[in-house]
mmCIF file of C-alpha atoms and ligand atoms in Angstrom:
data_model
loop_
_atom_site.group_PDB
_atom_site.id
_atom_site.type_symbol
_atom_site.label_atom_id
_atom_site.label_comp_id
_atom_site.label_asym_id
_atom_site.label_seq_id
_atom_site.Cartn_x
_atom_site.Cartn_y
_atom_site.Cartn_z
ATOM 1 C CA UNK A 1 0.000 0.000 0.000
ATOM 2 C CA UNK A 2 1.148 3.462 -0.486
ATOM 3 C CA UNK A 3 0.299 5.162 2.360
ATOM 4 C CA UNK A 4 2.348 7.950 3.388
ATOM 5 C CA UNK A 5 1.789 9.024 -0.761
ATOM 6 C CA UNK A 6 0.144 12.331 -1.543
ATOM 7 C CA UNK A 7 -1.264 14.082 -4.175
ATOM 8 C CA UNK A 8 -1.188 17.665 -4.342
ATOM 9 C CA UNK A 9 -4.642 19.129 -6.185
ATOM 10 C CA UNK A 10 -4.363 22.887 -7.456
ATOM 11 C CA UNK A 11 -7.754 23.656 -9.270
ATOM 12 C CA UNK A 12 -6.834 26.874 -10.746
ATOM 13 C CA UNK A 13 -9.348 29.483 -12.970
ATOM 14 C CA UNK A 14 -7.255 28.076 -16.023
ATOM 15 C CA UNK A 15 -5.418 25.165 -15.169
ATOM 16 C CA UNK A 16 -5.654 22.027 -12.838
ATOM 17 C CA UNK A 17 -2.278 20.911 -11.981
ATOM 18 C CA UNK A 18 -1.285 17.765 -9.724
ATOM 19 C CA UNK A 19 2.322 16.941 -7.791
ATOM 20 C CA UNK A 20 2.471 13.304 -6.155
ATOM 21 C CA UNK A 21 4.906 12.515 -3.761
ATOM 22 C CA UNK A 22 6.008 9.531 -1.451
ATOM 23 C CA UNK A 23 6.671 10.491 1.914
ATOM 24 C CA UNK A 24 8.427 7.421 2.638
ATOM 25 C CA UNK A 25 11.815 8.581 2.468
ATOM 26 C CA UNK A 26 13.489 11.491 4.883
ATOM 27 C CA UNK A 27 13.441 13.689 1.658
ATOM 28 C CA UNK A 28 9.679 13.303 -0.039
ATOM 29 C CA UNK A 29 10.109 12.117 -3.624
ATOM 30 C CA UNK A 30 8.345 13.089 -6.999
ATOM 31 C CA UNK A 31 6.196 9.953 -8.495
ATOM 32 C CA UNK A 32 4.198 12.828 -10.871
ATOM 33 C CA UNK A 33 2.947 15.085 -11.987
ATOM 34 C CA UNK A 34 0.601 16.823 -14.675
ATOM 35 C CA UNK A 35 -1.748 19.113 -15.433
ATOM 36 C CA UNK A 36 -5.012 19.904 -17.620
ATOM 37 C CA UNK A 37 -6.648 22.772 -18.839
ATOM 38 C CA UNK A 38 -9.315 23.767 -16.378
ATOM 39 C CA UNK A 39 -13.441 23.756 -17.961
ATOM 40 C CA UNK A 40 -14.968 26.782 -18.130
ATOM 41 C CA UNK A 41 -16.699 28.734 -15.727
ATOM 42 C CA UNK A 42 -15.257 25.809 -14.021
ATOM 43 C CA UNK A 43 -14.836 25.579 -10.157
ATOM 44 C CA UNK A 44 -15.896 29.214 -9.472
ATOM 45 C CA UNK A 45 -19.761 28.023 -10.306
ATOM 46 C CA UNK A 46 -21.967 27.173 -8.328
ATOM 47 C CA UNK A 47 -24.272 25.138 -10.828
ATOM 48 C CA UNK A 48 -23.711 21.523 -10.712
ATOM 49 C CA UNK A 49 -22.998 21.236 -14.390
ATOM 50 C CA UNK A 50 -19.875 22.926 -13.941
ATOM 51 C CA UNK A 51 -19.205 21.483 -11.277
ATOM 52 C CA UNK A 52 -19.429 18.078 -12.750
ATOM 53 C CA UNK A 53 -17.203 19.374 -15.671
ATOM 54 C CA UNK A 54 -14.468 20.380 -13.014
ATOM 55 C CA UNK A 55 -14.656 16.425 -11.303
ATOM 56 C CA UNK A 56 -14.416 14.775 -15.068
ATOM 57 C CA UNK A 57 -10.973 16.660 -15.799
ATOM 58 C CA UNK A 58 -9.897 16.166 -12.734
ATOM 59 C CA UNK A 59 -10.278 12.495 -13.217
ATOM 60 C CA UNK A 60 -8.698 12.685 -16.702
ATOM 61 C CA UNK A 61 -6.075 14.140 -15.220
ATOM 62 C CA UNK A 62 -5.827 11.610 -12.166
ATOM 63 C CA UNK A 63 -6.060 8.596 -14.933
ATOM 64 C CA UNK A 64 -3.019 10.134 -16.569
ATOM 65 C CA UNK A 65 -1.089 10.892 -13.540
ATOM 66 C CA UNK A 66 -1.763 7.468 -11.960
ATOM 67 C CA UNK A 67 -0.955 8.138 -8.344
ATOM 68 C CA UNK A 68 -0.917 4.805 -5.952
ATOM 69 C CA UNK A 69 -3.119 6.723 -3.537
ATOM 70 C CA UNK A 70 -6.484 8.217 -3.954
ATOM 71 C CA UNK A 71 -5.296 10.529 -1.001
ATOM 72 C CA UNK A 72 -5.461 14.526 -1.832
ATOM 73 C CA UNK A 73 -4.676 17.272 -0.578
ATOM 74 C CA UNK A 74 -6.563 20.492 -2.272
ATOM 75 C CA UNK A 75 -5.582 24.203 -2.013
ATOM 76 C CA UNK A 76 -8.402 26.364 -1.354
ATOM 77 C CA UNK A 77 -8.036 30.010 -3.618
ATOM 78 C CA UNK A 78 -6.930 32.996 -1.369
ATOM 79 C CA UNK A 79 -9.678 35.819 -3.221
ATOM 80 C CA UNK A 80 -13.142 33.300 -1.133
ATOM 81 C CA UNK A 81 -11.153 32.815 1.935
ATOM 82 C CA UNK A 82 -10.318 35.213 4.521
ATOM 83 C CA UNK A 83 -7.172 35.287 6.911
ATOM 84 C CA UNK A 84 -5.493 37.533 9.429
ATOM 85 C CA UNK A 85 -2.812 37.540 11.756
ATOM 86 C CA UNK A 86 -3.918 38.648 15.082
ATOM 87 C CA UNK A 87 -1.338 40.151 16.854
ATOM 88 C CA UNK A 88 -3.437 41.313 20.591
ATOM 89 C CA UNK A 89 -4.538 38.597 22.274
ATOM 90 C CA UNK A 90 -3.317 38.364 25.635
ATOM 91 C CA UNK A 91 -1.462 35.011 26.918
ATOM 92 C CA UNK A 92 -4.503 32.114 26.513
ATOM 93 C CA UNK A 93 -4.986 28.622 27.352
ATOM 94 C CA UNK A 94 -5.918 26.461 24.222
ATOM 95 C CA UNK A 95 -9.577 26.722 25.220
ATOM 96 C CA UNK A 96 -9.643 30.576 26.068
ATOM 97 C CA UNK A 97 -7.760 30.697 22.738
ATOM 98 C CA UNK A 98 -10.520 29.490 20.577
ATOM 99 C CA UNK A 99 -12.908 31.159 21.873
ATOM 100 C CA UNK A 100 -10.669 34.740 21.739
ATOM 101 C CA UNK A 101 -10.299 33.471 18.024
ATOM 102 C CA UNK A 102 -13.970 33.631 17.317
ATOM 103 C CA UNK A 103 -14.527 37.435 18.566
ATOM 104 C CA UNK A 104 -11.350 38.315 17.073
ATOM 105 C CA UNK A 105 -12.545 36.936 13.158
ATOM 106 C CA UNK A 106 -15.689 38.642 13.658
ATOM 107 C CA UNK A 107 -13.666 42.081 12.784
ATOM 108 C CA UNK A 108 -12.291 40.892 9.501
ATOM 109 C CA UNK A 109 -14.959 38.235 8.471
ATOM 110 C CA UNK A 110 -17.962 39.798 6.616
ATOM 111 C CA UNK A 111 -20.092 36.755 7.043
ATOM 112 C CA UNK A 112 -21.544 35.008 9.926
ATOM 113 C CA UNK A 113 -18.982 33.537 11.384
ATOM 114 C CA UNK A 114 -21.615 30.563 12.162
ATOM 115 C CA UNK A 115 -20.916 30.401 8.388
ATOM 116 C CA UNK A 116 -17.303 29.331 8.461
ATOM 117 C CA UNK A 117 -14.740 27.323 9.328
ATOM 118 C CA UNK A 118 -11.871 28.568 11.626
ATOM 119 C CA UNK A 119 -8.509 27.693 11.380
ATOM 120 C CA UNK A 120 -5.360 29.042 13.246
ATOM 121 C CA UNK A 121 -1.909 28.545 14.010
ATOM 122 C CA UNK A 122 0.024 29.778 16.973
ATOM 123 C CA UNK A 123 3.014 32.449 16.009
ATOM 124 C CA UNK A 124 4.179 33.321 18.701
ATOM 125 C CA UNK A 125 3.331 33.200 22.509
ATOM 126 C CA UNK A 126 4.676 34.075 25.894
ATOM 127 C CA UNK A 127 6.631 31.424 27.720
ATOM 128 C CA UNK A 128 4.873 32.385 30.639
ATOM 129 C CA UNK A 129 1.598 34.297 32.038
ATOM 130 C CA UNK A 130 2.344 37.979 32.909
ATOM 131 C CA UNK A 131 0.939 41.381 32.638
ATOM 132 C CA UNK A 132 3.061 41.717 29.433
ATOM 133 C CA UNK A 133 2.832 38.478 27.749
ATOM 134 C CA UNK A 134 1.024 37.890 24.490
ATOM 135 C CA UNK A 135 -0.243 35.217 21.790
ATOM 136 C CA UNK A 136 -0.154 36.059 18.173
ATOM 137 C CA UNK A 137 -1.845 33.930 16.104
ATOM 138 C CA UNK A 138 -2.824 33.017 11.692
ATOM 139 C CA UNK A 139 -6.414 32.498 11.626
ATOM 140 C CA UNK A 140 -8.056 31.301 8.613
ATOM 141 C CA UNK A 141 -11.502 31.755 8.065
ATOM 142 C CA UNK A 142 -13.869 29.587 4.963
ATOM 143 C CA UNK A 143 -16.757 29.270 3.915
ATOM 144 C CA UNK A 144 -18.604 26.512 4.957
ATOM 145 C CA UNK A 145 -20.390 26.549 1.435
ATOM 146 C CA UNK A 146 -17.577 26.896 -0.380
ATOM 147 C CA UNK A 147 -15.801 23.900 1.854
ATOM 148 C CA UNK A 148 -18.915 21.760 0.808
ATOM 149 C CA UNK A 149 -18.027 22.256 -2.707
ATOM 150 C CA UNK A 150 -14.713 21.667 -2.925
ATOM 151 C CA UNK A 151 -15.435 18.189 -0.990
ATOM 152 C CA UNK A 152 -18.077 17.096 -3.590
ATOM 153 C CA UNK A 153 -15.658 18.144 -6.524
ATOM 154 C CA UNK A 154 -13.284 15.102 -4.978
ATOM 155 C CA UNK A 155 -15.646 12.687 -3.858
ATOM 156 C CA UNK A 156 -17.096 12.994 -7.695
ATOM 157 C CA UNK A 157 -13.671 12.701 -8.725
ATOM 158 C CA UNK A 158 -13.430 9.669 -6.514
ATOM 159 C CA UNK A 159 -10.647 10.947 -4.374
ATOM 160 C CA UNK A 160 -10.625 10.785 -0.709
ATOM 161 C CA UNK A 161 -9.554 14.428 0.690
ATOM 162 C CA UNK A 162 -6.980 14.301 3.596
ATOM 163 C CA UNK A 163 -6.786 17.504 4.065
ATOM 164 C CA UNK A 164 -7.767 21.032 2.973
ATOM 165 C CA UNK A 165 -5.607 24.417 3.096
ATOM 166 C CA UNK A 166 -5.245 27.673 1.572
ATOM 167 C CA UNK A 167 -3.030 28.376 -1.780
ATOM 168 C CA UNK A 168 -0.525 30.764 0.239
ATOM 169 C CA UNK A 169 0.115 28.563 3.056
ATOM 170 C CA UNK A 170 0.840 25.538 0.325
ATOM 171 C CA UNK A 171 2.646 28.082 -1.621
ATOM 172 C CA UNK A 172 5.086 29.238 1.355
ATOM 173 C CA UNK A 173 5.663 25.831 2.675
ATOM 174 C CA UNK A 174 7.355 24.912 -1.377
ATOM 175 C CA UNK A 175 9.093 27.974 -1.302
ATOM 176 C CA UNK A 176 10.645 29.332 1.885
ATOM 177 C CA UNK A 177 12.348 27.301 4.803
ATOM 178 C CA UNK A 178 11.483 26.532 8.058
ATOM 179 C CA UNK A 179 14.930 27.491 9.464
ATOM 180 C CA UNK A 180 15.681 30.467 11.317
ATOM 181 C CA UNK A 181 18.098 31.669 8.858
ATOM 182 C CA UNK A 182 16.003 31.477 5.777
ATOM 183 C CA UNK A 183 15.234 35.640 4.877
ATOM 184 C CA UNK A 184 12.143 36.982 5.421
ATOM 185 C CA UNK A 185 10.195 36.297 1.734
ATOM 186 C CA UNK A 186 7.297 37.883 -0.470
ATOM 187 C CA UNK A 187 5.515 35.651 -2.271
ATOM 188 C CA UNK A 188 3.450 36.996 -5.323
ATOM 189 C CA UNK A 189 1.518 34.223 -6.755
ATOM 190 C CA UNK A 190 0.460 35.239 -10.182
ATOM 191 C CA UNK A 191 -2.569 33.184 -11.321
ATOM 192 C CA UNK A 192 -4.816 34.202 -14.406
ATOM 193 C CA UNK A 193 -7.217 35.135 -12.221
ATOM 194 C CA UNK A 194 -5.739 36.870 -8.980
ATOM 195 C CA UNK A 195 -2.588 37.559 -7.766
ATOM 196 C CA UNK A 196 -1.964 36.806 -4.538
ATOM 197 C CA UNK A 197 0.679 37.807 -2.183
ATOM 198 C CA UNK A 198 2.030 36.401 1.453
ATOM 199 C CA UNK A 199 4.926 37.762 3.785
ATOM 200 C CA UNK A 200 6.745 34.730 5.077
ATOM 201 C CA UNK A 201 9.684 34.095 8.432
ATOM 202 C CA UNK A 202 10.544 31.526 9.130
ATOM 203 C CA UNK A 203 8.388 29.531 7.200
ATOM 204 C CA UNK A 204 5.137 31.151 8.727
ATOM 205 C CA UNK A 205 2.985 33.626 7.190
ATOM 206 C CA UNK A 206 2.472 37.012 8.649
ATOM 207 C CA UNK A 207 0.692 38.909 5.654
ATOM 208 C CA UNK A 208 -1.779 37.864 2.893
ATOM 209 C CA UNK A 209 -3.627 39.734 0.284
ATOM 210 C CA UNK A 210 -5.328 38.675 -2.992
ATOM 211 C CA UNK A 211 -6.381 41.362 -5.832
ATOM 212 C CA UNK A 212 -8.211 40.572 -8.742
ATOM 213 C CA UNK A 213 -5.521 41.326 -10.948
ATOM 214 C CA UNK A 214 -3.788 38.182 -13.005
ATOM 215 C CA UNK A 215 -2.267 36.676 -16.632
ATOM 216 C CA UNK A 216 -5.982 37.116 -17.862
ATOM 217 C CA UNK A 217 -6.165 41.159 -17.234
ATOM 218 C CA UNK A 218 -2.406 41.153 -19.209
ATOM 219 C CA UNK A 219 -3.953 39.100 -22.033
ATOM 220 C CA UNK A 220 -6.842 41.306 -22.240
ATOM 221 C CA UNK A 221 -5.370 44.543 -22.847
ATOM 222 C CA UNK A 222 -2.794 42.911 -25.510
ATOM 223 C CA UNK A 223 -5.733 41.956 -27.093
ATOM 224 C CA UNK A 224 -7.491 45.330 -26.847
ATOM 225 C CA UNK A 225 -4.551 47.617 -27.471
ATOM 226 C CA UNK A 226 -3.774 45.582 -30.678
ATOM 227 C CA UNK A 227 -6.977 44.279 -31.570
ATOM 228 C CA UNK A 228 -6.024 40.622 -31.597
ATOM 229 C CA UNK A 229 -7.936 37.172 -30.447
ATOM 230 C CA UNK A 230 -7.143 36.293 -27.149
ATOM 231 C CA UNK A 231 -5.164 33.138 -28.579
ATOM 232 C CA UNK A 232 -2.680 35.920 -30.394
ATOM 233 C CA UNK A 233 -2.701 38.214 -27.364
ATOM 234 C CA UNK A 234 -1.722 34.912 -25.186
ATOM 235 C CA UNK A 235 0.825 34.245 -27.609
ATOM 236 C CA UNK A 236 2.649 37.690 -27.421
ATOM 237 C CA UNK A 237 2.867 37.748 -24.159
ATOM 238 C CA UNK A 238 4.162 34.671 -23.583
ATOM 239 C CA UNK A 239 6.998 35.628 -26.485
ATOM 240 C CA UNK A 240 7.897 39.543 -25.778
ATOM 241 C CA UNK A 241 6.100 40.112 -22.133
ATOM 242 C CA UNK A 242 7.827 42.984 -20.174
ATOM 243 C CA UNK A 243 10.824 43.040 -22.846
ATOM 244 C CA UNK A 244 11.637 46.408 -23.227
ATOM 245 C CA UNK A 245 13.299 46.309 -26.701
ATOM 246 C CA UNK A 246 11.278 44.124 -28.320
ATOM 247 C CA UNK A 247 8.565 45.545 -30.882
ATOM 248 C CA UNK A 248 9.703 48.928 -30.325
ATOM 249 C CA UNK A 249 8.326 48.714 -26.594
ATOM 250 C CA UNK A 250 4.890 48.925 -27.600
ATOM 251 C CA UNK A 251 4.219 45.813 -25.721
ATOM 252 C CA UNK A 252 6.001 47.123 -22.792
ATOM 253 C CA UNK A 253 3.765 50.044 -22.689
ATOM 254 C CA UNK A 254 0.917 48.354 -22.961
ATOM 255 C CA UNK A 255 1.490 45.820 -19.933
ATOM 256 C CA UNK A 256 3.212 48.382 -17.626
ATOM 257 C CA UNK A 257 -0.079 49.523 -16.205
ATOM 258 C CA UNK A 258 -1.187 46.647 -15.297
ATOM 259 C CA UNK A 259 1.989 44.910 -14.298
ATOM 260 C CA UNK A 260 1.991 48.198 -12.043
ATOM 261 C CA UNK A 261 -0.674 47.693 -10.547
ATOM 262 C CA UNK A 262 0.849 44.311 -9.244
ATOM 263 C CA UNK A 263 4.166 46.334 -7.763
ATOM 264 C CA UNK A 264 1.669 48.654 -6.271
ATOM 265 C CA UNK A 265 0.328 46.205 -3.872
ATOM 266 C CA UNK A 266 3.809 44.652 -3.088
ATOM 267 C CA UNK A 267 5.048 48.147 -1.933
ATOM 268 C CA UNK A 268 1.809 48.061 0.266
ATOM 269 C CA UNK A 269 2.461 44.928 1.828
ATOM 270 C CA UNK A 270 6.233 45.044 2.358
ATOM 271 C CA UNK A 271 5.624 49.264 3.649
ATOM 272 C CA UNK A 272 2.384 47.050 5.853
ATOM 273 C CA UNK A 273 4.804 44.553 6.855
ATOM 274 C CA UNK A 274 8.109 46.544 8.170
ATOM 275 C CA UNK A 275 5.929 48.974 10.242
ATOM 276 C CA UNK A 276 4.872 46.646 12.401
ATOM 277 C CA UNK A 277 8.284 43.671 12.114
ATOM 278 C CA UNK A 278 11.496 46.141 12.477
ATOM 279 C CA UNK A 279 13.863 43.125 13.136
ATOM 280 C CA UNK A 280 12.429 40.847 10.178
ATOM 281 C CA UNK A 281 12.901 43.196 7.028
ATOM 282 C CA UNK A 282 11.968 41.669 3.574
ATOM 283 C CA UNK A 283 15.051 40.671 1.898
ATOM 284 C CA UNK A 284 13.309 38.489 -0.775
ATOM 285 C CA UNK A 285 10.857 38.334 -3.175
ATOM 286 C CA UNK A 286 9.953 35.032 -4.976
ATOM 287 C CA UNK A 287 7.400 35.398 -7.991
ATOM 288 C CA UNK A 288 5.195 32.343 -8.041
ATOM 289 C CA UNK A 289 2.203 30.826 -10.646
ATOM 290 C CA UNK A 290 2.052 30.555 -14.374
ATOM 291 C CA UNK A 291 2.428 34.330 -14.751
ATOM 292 C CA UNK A 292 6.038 34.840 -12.870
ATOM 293 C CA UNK A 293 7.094 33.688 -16.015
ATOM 294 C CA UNK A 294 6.391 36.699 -18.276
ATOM 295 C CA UNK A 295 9.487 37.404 -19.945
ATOM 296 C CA UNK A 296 10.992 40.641 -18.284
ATOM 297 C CA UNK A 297 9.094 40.160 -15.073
ATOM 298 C CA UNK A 298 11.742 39.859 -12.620
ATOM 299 C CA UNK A 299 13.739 42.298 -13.983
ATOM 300 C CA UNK A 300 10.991 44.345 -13.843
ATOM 301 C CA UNK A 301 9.977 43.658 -10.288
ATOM 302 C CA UNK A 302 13.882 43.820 -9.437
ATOM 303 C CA UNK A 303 13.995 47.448 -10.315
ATOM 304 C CA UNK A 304 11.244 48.674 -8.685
ATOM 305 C CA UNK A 305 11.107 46.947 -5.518
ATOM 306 C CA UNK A 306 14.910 47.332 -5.174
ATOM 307 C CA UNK A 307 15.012 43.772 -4.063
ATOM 308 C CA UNK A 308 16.360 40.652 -4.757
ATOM 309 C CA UNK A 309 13.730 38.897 -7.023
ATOM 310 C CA UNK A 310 13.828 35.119 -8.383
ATOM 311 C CA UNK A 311 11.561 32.530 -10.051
ATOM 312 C CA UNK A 312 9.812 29.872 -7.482
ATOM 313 C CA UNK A 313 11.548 26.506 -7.491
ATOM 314 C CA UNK A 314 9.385 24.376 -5.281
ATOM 315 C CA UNK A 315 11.544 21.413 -6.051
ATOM 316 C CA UNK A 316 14.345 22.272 -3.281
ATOM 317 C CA UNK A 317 12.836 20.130 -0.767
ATOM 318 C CA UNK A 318 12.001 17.699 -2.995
ATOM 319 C CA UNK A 319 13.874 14.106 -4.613
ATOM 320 C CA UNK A 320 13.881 14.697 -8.541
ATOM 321 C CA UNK A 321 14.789 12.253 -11.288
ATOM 322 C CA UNK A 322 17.495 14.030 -12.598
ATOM 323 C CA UNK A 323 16.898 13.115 -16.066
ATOM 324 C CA UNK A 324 13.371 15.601 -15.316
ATOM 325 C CA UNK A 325 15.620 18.246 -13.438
ATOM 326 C CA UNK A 326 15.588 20.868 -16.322
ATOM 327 C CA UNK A 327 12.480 20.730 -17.683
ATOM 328 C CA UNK A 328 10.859 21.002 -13.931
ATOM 329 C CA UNK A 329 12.680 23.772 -13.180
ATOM 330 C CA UNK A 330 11.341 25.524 -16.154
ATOM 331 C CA UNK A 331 7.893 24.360 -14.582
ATOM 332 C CA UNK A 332 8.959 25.093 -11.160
ATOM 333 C CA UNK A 333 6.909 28.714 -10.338
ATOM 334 C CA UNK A 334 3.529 26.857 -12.130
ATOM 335 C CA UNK A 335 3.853 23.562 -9.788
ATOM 336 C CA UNK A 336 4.507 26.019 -6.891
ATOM 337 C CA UNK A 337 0.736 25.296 -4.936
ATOM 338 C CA UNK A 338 0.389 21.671 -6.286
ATOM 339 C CA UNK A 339 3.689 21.104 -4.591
ATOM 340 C CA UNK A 340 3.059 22.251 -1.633
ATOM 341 C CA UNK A 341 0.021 20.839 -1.029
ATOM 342 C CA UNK A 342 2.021 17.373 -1.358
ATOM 343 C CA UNK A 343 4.359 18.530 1.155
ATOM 344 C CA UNK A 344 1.992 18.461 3.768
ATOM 345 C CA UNK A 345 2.625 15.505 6.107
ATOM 346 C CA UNK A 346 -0.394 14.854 8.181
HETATM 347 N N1 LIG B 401 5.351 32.028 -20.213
HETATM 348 C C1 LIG B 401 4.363 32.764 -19.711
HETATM 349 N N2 LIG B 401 4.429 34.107 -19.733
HETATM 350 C C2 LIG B 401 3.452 34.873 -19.235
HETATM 351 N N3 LIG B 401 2.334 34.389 -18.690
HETATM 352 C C3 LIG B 401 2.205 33.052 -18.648
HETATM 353 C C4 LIG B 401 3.198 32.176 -19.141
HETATM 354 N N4 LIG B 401 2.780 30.902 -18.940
HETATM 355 C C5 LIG B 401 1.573 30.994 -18.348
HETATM 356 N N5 LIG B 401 1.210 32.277 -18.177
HETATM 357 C C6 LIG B 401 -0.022 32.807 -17.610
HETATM 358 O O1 LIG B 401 -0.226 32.247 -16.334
HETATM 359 C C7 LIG B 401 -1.617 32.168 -16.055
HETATM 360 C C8 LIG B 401 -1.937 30.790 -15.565
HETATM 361 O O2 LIG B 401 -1.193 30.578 -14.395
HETATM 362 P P1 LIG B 401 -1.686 29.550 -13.301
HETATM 363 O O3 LIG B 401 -1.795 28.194 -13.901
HETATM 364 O O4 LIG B 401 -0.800 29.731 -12.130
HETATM 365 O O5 LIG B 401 -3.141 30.144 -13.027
HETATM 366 P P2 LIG B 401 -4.403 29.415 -12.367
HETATM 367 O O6 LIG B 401 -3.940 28.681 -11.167
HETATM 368 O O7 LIG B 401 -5.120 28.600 -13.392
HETATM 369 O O8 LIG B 401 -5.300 30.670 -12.004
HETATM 370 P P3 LIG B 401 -5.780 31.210 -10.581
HETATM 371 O O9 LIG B 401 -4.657 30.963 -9.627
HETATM 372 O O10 LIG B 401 -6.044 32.677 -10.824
HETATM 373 O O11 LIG B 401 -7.017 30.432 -10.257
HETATM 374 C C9 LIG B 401 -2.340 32.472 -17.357
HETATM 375 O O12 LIG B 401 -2.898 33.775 -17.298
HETATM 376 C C10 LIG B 401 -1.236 32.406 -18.408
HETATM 377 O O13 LIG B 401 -1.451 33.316 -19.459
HETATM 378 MG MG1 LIG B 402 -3.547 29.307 -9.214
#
């Protein structure tokens, strides 16, 4: 049997992508992976049709994977779900905690909070009980509806779900290290829908955001600004992207706005970040999702955020064939959730 395998199940707005891995070894090793193009409207319906669509290519996709588990762990998308780190709680017991939690979500949750799901995880608390100690914790908050689909999704797809977390926290645990002397990392997750962003120490997320701003919006105005199909728009993009000397920098032009928009919300998160964390300054940034490859882009993002800027690899942790080394770390930024998802151990 091969327990201790997982898959890793990212159902993104345009693609599904998978990572399996055996956890048998120290160092977790790659069986497969794959991915499919996702249905349209696809898992952001509500209508069972869709839904049903979403289950059949995610079973294609299984079938042509061919994990030896039917054990998955899913990513649920940052832009439904709502987090927070909650930094003024005084020191609790685990019972007080969850309890504290519950008032605490009801300032950043615009929902019922009988309506959700509550997660946390512990940051940081006192050793011991004073006037000054405190407890800082990551609370997650999802819909219970939106929960409920994701479950039917897999059970249609015939896979039994182990677990269920957010894109970010899969994201971080692929891309930054647990140890103490890994730098303090933004991630910007560039999806075709949203881009989403987390501020990671020590392998522990302290800021999230999502804005409604991804590949699709660059695609889009390539298409407008030139009048092309979206297939030629795609295609450009892909090709010349953010290269300033290509096509007399007409393409450049045209994506700059929106690109800036992106580098916008950084600033805002890493300005949000080092107010409040004076001793954990961001001294990374690692561009995530099928759009951190735009040609240009980290160059781009290099220059304006004045920081050092690379492409994910979520393959560090990870056992490789090394006949598949090259062409994964091509892949790398797109496998970035899938992978992480894998990772997870319980
Ligand atoms: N080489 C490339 N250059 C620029 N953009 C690219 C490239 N390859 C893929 N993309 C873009 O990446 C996006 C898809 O990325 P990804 O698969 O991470 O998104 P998704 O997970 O389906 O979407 P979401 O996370 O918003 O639900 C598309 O908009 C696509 O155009
Ligand atoms: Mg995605």
């Amino acid at each position: 049997m091969a327990s201790g395998t997982k898959i890793g199940l990212d159902i993104g707005y345009s693609s599904i992508k998978v990572v399996v891995l055996s956890h048998k070894d120290k160092v977790p090793r790659l069986l497969s992976l794959g991915h499919i193009a996702a249905p349209q409207p696809g898992i952001v319906s509500e209508a069972d049709l869709d839904l049903d669509a979403v289950s059949k290519s995610i079973s294609t996709l299984i079938d042509e994977v061919k994990p030896p588990t039917r054990d998955v762990v899913v990513g649920l998308p940052e832009s439904r779900i709502f987090t927070r780190v909650v930094y003024d709680l005084p020191f609790l017991s685990d019972d007080e905690l969850g309890q504290a939690i519950r008032y605490a979500a009801e300032e950043f949750v615009p929902m019922p909070i009988k309506d959700v799901n509550l997660y946390y995880q512990v940051l940081f608390r006192s050793p011991k009980k004073d006037a000054k100690s405190r407890t800082v914790v990551f609370v997650v908050a999802a819909p219970k509806l939106l929960i409920a689909k994701y479950l039917k999704v897999l059970t249609q797809a015939d896979l039994r779900p182990v677990a269920i977390e957010t894109e970010l926290i899969a994201a971080s645990r692929s891309l930054v290290s647990f140890s103490t002397y890994s730098p303090t990392t933004l991630i910007i997750q560039l999806g075709a829908s949203t881009t989403d962003f987390a501020i990671v120490s020590e392998g522990l997320i302290l800021l999230t955001r999502s804005i409604a701003t991804g590949g699709i919006a660059l695609t889009r105005i390539i298409a407008q600004s030139f009048n092309f199909e979206l297939v030629q728009a795609e295609e450009y993009k892909k090709v010349y992207g953010l290269l300033e000397d290509q096509l007399e920098g007409k393409l450049y032009r045209t994506l700059k706005p929106i690109v800036d928009v992106i580098v916008t919300e950084a600033k805002r998160m890493i300005q949000a970040h080092e107010t409040q964390n004076k001793q954990r300054l961001i001294k990374r940034v690692v561009l995530s999702g099928g759009g951190a490859q735009l040609p240009g882009l980290v160059r781009y993002f290099t220059d304006n955020l004045g920081l050092e800027v690379q492409e994910a690899d979520p393959w560090l942790g990870i056992t490789i064939d090394p006949n598949l080394k090259n062409k994964l770390a091509v892949e790398g930024p797109h496998y970035a959730v899938s992978a992480g998802l894998a990772l997870r151990e319980e």
